[in-house]
Short mmCIF file of C-alpha atoms in Angstrom, two decimals:
data_model
loop_
_atom_site.label_atom_id
_atom_site.label_comp_id
_atom_site.label_asym_id
_atom_site.label_seq_id
_atom_site.Cartn_x
_atom_site.Cartn_y
_atom_site.Cartn_z
CA MET A 1337 45.56 123.68 149.59
CA ALA A 1338 44.93 120.63 147.45
CA ASP A 1339 44.66 122.63 144.23
CA GLU A 1340 48.01 124.41 144.61
CA ASN A 1341 51.00 123.37 142.53
CA PRO A 1342 53.39 121.60 144.97
CA MET A 1343 56.41 122.38 142.77
CA GLY A 1344 55.72 126.12 142.89
CA ARG A 1345 55.76 126.39 139.08
CA ALA A 1346 53.08 127.81 136.86
CA LEU A 1347 50.73 125.15 135.55
CA PRO A 1348 50.51 124.85 131.76
CA ASP A 1349 47.72 126.70 130.03
CA PRO A 1350 45.15 124.10 128.94
CA SER A 1351 44.29 126.13 125.86
CA THR A 1352 47.66 126.15 124.11
CA PRO A 1353 48.02 126.03 120.32
CA ALA A 1354 49.09 122.38 120.64
CA ASP A 1355 45.88 121.57 122.51
CA ALA A 1356 43.85 123.36 119.84
CA ASP A 1357 45.66 121.36 117.14
CA ARG A 1358 44.91 118.08 118.93
CA LYS A 1359 41.22 118.99 119.12
CA VAL A 1360 41.12 119.65 115.38
CA GLU A 1361 43.00 116.41 114.67
CA TRP A 1362 40.51 114.45 116.77
CA ALA A 1363 37.57 116.18 115.06
CA VAL A 1364 38.93 115.50 111.56
CA LEU A 1365 39.70 111.87 112.36
CA GLY A 1366 36.29 111.35 113.94
CA TYR A 1367 34.55 112.96 110.97
CA LEU A 1368 36.33 110.72 108.47
CA LEU A 1369 35.86 107.58 110.55
CA ASP A 1370 32.15 108.29 111.02
CA ALA A 1371 31.75 108.93 107.29
CA ASP A 1372 33.57 105.78 106.18
CA PRO A 1373 33.20 104.43 103.48
CA ASP A 1374 32.45 107.88 101.98
CA ARG A 1375 35.51 109.57 100.47
CA PHE A 1376 36.42 113.26 100.71
CA THR A 1377 39.10 115.54 99.35
CA ILE A 1378 40.99 117.92 101.63
CA PRO A 1379 38.89 120.93 100.55
CA GLU A 1380 35.68 118.95 101.18
CA VAL A 1381 36.83 118.00 104.68
CA SER A 1382 37.80 121.61 105.35
CA ARG A 1383 34.40 122.90 104.20
CA ALA A 1384 32.58 120.33 106.32
CA MET A 1385 34.66 121.06 109.42
CA ASN A 1386 34.44 124.84 109.00
CA ALA A 1387 30.79 125.20 108.01
CA GLY A 1388 30.00 128.90 108.08
CA GLU A 1389 33.55 129.90 109.10
CA ALA A 1390 35.78 130.21 106.06
CA SER A 1391 38.87 131.85 107.50
CA PHE A 1392 42.47 131.10 106.61
CA ASP A 1393 43.22 130.02 110.19
CA SER A 1394 40.39 127.51 110.37
CA GLU A 1395 41.15 126.04 106.93
CA ASP A 1396 44.85 125.87 107.76
CA ALA A 1397 44.09 124.08 111.03
CA VAL A 1398 42.21 121.34 109.17
CA GLU A 1399 44.97 120.94 106.60
CA ARG A 1400 47.59 120.82 109.37
CA ALA A 1401 45.53 118.18 111.19
CA ILE A 1402 45.30 116.06 108.06
CA ARG A 1403 49.09 116.28 107.55
CA GLN A 1404 49.69 115.23 111.15
CA LEU A 1405 47.25 112.32 110.93
CA VAL A 1406 48.79 111.14 107.65
CA GLY A 1407 52.23 111.34 109.25
CA ALA A 1408 51.00 109.35 112.25
CA GLY A 1409 49.62 106.63 110.00
CA LEU A 1410 45.95 107.23 110.83
CA LEU A 1411 44.97 108.68 107.45
CA HIS A 1412 46.35 108.24 103.96
CA CYS A 1413 45.93 110.00 100.63
CA CYS A 1414 44.72 107.98 97.69
CA GLY A 1415 43.92 109.59 94.34
CA GLY A 1416 43.25 112.98 95.92
CA PHE A 1417 41.03 111.54 98.63
CA ILE A 1418 41.74 111.32 102.36
CA LEU A 1419 41.01 107.88 103.80
CA PRO A 1420 41.30 106.43 107.30
CA THR A 1421 43.82 103.61 107.57
CA ARG A 1422 42.85 100.09 108.57
CA ALA A 1423 44.42 100.67 111.98
CA ALA A 1424 42.31 103.79 112.56
CA LEU A 1425 39.14 101.98 111.48
CA TYR A 1426 39.94 99.03 113.72
CA TYR A 1427 40.53 101.30 116.72
CA TRP A 1428 37.28 103.18 116.00
CA ARG A 1429 35.29 99.94 115.97
CA LEU A 1430 36.90 98.80 119.23
CA ALA A 1431 36.11 102.11 120.89
CA GLU A 1432 32.39 101.86 120.08
#
């Protein structure tokens, strides 16, 4: 059949923790790029992303996403605020 794995190995689960992290990263980045030039702190971003769901896991996911995006050069911290980098803003404008 066309949908069978020709290598005979199990296909990866599409809902892995890494996939969930990428979804949160994309959501956080999109939120901050859409809101530009508004500035937010990490707790403000977490509250906005987790409206109505204040669990440790959901807040931790947002903070982890911000750390990853800062490390990748798409966000930076300035005076307690999280800001998209010029490169991220440029990409966002090209993608529109």
